Amino acid sequence: MLIRSRRLRTTTAMRDLVAETTVQARNLIQGHFVQPGKDSTEISSLPGISRNSVEATVRQVESDLKLGLRSHLFFGVPDPSDKAPDAHAAHDHEGIVPVTVRRLKKEFGSDVIVMTDVCLCAYTDTGHCGVNEGPVIVNDRSVEILARMAVAHAEAGADMVAPSDMMDGRIRAMREAMDAQGFTQTGILSYAIKHAGAYYGPFREAADSSPKFGDRRSYQMDPRNAREGLRDALLDLEEGADALMVKPAMPNLDLIWRLREKTLCPIAAYHVSSEFSSVKAGARMGWLDEANLFREHLLAIRRAGADWIVTYVAREALEKKWI
């Protein structure tokens, strides 16, 4: 008897029948950048993505809902005049993110899942993810500010806060601060494994968050290490995280898989700006098949074990039926 695996690949219907991995709207989280004022600003390095006003964001989310896209992650881009050494605008209850969250919840209620990025990089005058003393990014004082930021977002109605700063102990501090204010139902999606490196260039243009000195290697993880990331991810669960994120996604499929084997909680992966923009650039040059390559990216991330994928291509993939 000759075993022929090809028998199960003969037609599209047969391949669909035996497919082990799918990507659906419910697996995707669309990233948004929100800014003060009434205008929208195109982001040259993220084709098709803009910094939007609150009202433009509401209209975009309404359109996304019609595609079945219910989960959204919001990044604030404050007025440059609000950047400061103490990042005070990050926890302003009338800041751009809380205002956006309140507006979305008023308009859509529980029909949308509103997640908010919690980090200081867009709010410090240095572009770093924490406050500094000279060249040193100070952990504990940064954590205090981040906890206040999480409370401001929870008070506005965020379903989940998503700390991306990578300061030690911030999950426990946020959980305790939100619980103390009565926001026990607000979830935490921890950027649990987030590597320092070259994958975030377009994002830094989008969020106006490039470091003014040095780099982020003293607090973001070393991509040479795997056990370190797994250890810190499991610590985040102990501190109160409800779900864990791995970033960037494609270079870390091994860590998504290994983390999936170690925990039963939801796992997200961030298909980051360079992963998105490099495909867009290659497609513009005619070098690659954009639809199929994005599809393969998303399938690979899901196959590795991610339940959720944060990606800038979520909307387009659904609009154009790439998945």
Coordinates of C-alpha atoms in Angstrom, one line a residue:
M1 CA 0.0 0.0 0.0
L2 CA 1.4 3.4 -1.0
I3 CA 0.5 6.2 1.3
R4 CA -0.2 9.4 -0.7
S5 CA -0.6 12.6 1.3
R6 CA -1.5 14.3 -1.9
R7 CA -5.0 12.7 -1.8
L8 CA -6.0 15.3 0.8
R9 CA -4.7 18.2 -1.4
T10 CA -6.5 17.5 -4.6
T11 CA -9.1 20.4 -4.6
T12 CA -9.7 23.6 -2.8
A13 CA -12.7 22.0 -1.1
M14 CA -10.5 19.1 0.1
R15 CA -7.8 21.4 1.3
D16 CA -10.3 23.4 3.2
L17 CA -11.7 20.3 4.7
V18 CA -8.4 19.2 6.3
A19 CA -7.0 22.7 7.1
E20 CA -5.7 22.8 10.6
T21 CA -5.3 26.6 11.0
T22 CA -7.6 29.5 10.1
V23 CA -7.5 33.2 10.6
Q24 CA -10.8 34.9 11.2
A25 CA -11.9 38.4 12.1
R26 CA -12.2 37.4 15.7
N27 CA -8.5 36.7 15.8
L28 CA -7.5 40.1 14.6
I29 CA -6.8 43.4 16.5
Q30 CA -6.5 46.5 14.4
G31 CA -4.0 49.2 15.5
H32 CA -5.1 52.9 15.5
F33 CA -3.2 56.1 16.1
V34 CA -5.3 59.0 17.6
Q35 CA -4.3 62.6 17.7
P36 CA -5.9 65.9 19.0
G37 CA -7.7 68.2 16.6
K38 CA -9.9 67.6 13.7
D39 CA -7.4 66.5 11.0
S40 CA -6.1 63.2 9.9
T41 CA -2.4 62.7 9.0
E42 CA -1.1 60.1 6.6
I43 CA 1.8 58.0 7.9
S44 CA 4.2 57.6 5.0
S45 CA 5.9 54.5 6.3
L46 CA 2.6 52.7 7.0
P47 CA 0.6 52.9 3.8
G48 CA -3.1 53.0 4.4
I49 CA -2.8 53.9 8.1
S50 CA -3.3 57.4 9.4
R51 CA -3.2 59.4 12.6
N52 CA -6.8 60.2 13.1
S53 CA -8.9 62.6 15.1
V54 CA -11.4 61.3 17.6
E55 CA -14.3 61.7 15.2
A56 CA -12.4 60.1 12.3
T57 CA -11.5 57.2 14.6
V58 CA -15.1 56.7 15.5
R59 CA -16.1 56.6 11.9
Q60 CA -13.3 54.2 11.1
V61 CA -14.3 51.8 13.9
E62 CA -17.9 51.9 12.7
S63 CA -16.7 50.9 9.3
D64 CA -14.5 48.2 10.8
L65 CA -17.4 46.7 12.7
K66 CA -19.2 46.1 9.5
L67 CA -16.3 43.9 8.5
G68 CA -16.6 41.9 11.7
L69 CA -13.5 43.6 13.2
R70 CA -14.4 44.2 16.8
S71 CA -11.1 44.4 18.6
H72 CA -9.0 47.6 18.4
L73 CA -5.7 48.8 20.0
F74 CA -5.3 52.6 20.4
F75 CA -2.0 54.5 20.6
G76 CA -2.1 58.2 21.6
V77 CA -0.1 60.8 19.7
P78 CA -0.3 63.9 21.9
D79 CA 0.5 67.5 20.8
P80 CA 4.3 67.9 20.8
S81 CA 3.8 70.7 23.4
D82 CA 2.5 68.2 25.9
K83 CA 5.7 66.1 25.9
A84 CA 7.5 66.5 29.2
P85 CA 10.2 65.0 31.4
D86 CA 7.5 63.7 33.7
A87 CA 5.2 62.5 30.9
H88 CA 2.2 64.1 32.8
A89 CA 0.0 64.0 29.7
A90 CA 0.1 60.2 29.7
H91 CA -2.3 60.0 32.7
D92 CA -4.4 63.1 31.9
H93 CA -8.0 61.9 32.2
E94 CA -8.8 64.4 29.4
G95 CA -6.0 63.2 27.2
I96 CA -6.4 62.0 23.7
V97 CA -6.7 58.3 24.6
P98 CA -9.3 58.6 27.4
V99 CA -11.3 61.0 25.3
T100 CA -11.3 58.5 22.4
V101 CA -12.2 55.6 24.7
R102 CA -15.2 57.4 26.2
R103 CA -16.4 58.4 22.8
L104 CA -16.1 54.9 21.4
K105 CA -17.9 53.3 24.4
K106 CA -20.7 55.9 24.2
E107 CA -21.1 55.1 20.5
F108 CA -20.6 51.3 20.4
G109 CA -20.8 50.0 24.0
S110 CA -19.8 46.4 24.3
D111 CA -19.9 45.8 20.5
V112 CA -16.3 46.8 20.4
I113 CA -13.3 45.7 22.5
V114 CA -11.2 48.7 23.3
M115 CA -7.6 48.1 24.2
T116 CA -5.2 50.9 25.0
D117 CA -1.4 51.0 24.8
V118 CA 0.2 52.0 28.1
C119 CA 3.6 53.4 27.6
L120 CA 5.3 56.7 28.1
C121 CA 7.4 56.9 24.8
A122 CA 4.9 59.3 23.1
Y123 CA 4.6 61.5 26.2
T124 CA 8.2 62.0 27.4
D125 CA 10.4 64.6 25.8
T126 CA 13.1 62.0 25.3
G127 CA 11.0 59.4 23.4
H128 CA 11.9 56.8 26.0
C129 CA 9.3 54.4 27.5
G130 CA 10.1 55.6 31.0
V131 CA 11.3 58.8 32.7
N132 CA 15.0 59.4 32.9
E133 CA 17.7 60.6 35.3
G134 CA 20.5 61.5 32.9
P135 CA 21.1 58.6 30.6
V136 CA 19.3 56.1 32.9
I137 CA 15.6 55.2 32.4
V138 CA 14.3 54.9 36.0
N139 CA 12.2 51.9 36.6
D140 CA 10.1 52.5 39.8
R141 CA 9.2 56.1 39.2
S142 CA 8.2 55.1 35.6
V143 CA 6.0 52.3 37.0
E144 CA 4.2 54.8 39.2
I145 CA 3.3 57.0 36.2
L146 CA 2.3 54.0 34.1
A147 CA -0.1 52.8 36.8
R148 CA -1.8 56.2 36.8
M149 CA -2.0 56.0 33.0
A150 CA -3.7 52.6 33.3
V151 CA -6.2 54.0 35.8
A152 CA -7.0 56.9 33.5
H153 CA -7.7 54.5 30.6
A154 CA -9.8 52.1 32.8
E155 CA -11.8 55.1 34.1
A156 CA -12.6 56.1 30.5
G157 CA -14.0 52.6 29.8
A158 CA -11.1 50.6 28.3
D159 CA -11.8 46.8 28.2
M160 CA -8.1 46.0 28.4
V161 CA -4.9 48.0 29.0
A162 CA -1.8 46.8 27.2
P163 CA 1.4 47.9 28.8
S164 CA 4.3 47.9 26.3
D165 CA 6.9 49.9 28.3
M166 CA 8.8 46.8 29.6
M167 CA 9.5 48.2 33.1
D168 CA 9.8 45.6 35.8
G169 CA 6.9 45.2 38.1
R170 CA 4.4 47.3 36.1
I171 CA 1.8 44.6 35.8
R172 CA 1.4 44.2 39.6
A173 CA 1.4 48.0 40.0
M174 CA -1.3 48.5 37.3
R175 CA -3.5 45.6 38.7
E176 CA -3.3 47.0 42.2
A177 CA -3.9 50.6 41.1
M178 CA -6.9 49.7 39.0
D179 CA -8.4 47.4 41.6
A180 CA -8.0 50.1 44.3
Q181 CA -10.1 52.4 42.1
G182 CA -12.8 49.7 41.5
F183 CA -11.7 48.7 38.0
T184 CA -11.5 45.1 38.8
Q185 CA -13.0 44.1 35.4
T186 CA -10.5 45.9 33.3
G187 CA -8.1 43.3 31.8
I188 CA -4.4 43.5 31.2
L189 CA -2.8 42.4 28.0
S190 CA 0.9 42.4 28.8
Y191 CA 3.6 42.9 26.2
A192 CA 5.3 40.1 28.0
I193 CA 8.1 39.3 25.5
K194 CA 9.1 42.4 23.6
H195 CA 12.5 42.5 22.0
A196 CA 14.6 45.6 21.3
G197 CA 15.7 46.0 17.7
A198 CA 15.1 47.3 14.2
Y199 CA 11.5 46.2 13.6
Y200 CA 9.8 49.3 15.0
G201 CA 11.0 52.1 12.7
P202 CA 7.6 53.0 11.0
F203 CA 5.8 52.9 14.3
R204 CA 8.2 55.5 15.7
E205 CA 7.3 57.8 12.9
A206 CA 3.6 57.1 13.5
A207 CA 3.7 57.7 17.2
D208 CA 6.5 60.4 17.1
S209 CA 8.3 58.3 19.7
S210 CA 11.9 57.9 18.5
P211 CA 14.4 58.0 21.4
K212 CA 16.3 61.3 21.6
F213 CA 19.4 59.6 23.0
G214 CA 20.7 56.0 23.2
D215 CA 18.4 53.1 22.6
R216 CA 15.9 50.9 24.5
R217 CA 18.2 47.9 25.1
S218 CA 18.4 48.5 28.8
Y219 CA 14.7 47.7 29.3
Q220 CA 13.4 45.9 26.2
M221 CA 14.5 42.3 25.9
D222 CA 17.6 41.0 24.1
P223 CA 16.5 39.0 21.0
R224 CA 19.4 36.6 21.6
N225 CA 17.5 35.2 24.6
A226 CA 14.6 32.8 24.8
R227 CA 14.5 31.6 28.4
E228 CA 14.6 35.2 29.6
G229 CA 11.4 36.1 27.8
L230 CA 9.6 33.0 28.9
R231 CA 10.5 33.7 32.5
D232 CA 9.3 37.3 32.4
A233 CA 6.1 36.3 30.6
L234 CA 5.2 33.8 33.4
L235 CA 6.1 36.5 36.0
D236 CA 3.6 38.8 34.3
L237 CA 0.9 36.1 34.8
E238 CA 1.8 35.9 38.5
E239 CA 1.5 39.7 38.8
G240 CA -2.0 39.7 37.3
A241 CA -1.8 39.8 33.5
D242 CA -4.9 38.3 31.8
A243 CA -3.2 37.7 28.4
L244 CA 0.3 37.8 27.1
M245 CA 1.8 39.3 24.0
V246 CA 4.9 38.5 22.0
K247 CA 6.5 41.2 19.8
P248 CA 7.6 41.2 17.0
A249 CA 5.7 38.2 15.7
M250 CA 7.4 36.6 12.8
P251 CA 11.0 36.5 14.3
N252 CA 9.5 35.0 17.4
L253 CA 7.3 32.2 16.2
D254 CA 9.4 29.8 18.3
L255 CA 8.6 31.8 21.5
I256 CA 4.9 32.0 20.7
W257 CA 5.0 28.2 20.4
R258 CA 7.0 27.7 23.6
L259 CA 4.8 30.1 25.5
R260 CA 1.7 28.4 24.2
E261 CA 3.0 25.1 25.7
K262 CA 3.6 26.7 29.1
T263 CA 0.4 28.5 29.7
L264 CA -3.4 28.2 29.1
C265 CA -4.0 32.0 29.0
P266 CA -4.7 33.8 25.7
I267 CA -1.6 34.6 23.7
A268 CA -1.4 37.6 21.4
A269 CA 1.4 38.4 18.8
Y270 CA 2.1 41.8 17.4
H271 CA 2.7 41.8 13.6
V272 CA 4.7 45.0 13.9
S273 CA 5.2 48.0 11.6
S274 CA 8.3 46.7 9.7
E275 CA 6.6 43.4 9.1
F276 CA 3.7 45.3 7.5
S277 CA 5.7 48.0 5.7
S278 CA 8.2 45.7 4.2
V279 CA 5.5 43.7 2.5
K280 CA 3.8 46.9 1.3
A281 CA 7.1 48.2 -0.1
G282 CA 7.9 44.9 -1.9
A283 CA 4.4 44.9 -3.4
R284 CA 4.8 48.4 -4.7
M285 CA 8.0 47.3 -6.4
G286 CA 6.2 44.3 -8.0
W287 CA 8.5 41.9 -6.2
L288 CA 6.0 39.9 -4.3
D289 CA 2.3 38.8 -4.1
E290 CA 1.0 41.1 -1.3
A291 CA -2.2 39.2 -0.6
N292 CA -0.7 35.8 -0.3
L293 CA 2.3 36.9 1.7
F294 CA 0.2 38.7 4.3
R295 CA -2.0 35.6 4.4
E296 CA 1.0 33.4 5.0
H297 CA 2.3 35.8 7.7
L298 CA -1.0 35.6 9.6
L299 CA -1.4 31.9 9.2
A300 CA 2.1 31.3 10.5
I301 CA 1.5 33.4 13.6
R302 CA -1.8 31.5 14.3
R303 CA -0.1 28.2 13.6
A304 CA 2.6 29.0 16.1
G305 CA -0.1 29.3 18.8
A306 CA -1.3 32.9 18.9
D307 CA -5.0 33.4 19.7
W308 CA -4.9 37.1 18.7
I309 CA -2.9 39.0 16.2
V310 CA -2.3 42.8 16.5
T311 CA -1.8 43.9 12.9
Y312 CA -2.1 46.9 10.7
V313 CA -3.4 44.8 7.9
A314 CA -6.5 43.5 9.7
R315 CA -8.9 45.9 8.0
E316 CA -7.5 45.4 4.5
A317 CA -7.3 41.7 4.8
L318 CA -11.0 41.5 5.6
E319 CA -12.0 44.1 3.1
K320 CA -10.2 42.3 0.3
K321 CA -11.0 38.8 1.5
W322 CA -7.4 37.8 1.8
I323 CA -8.4 35.6 4.7

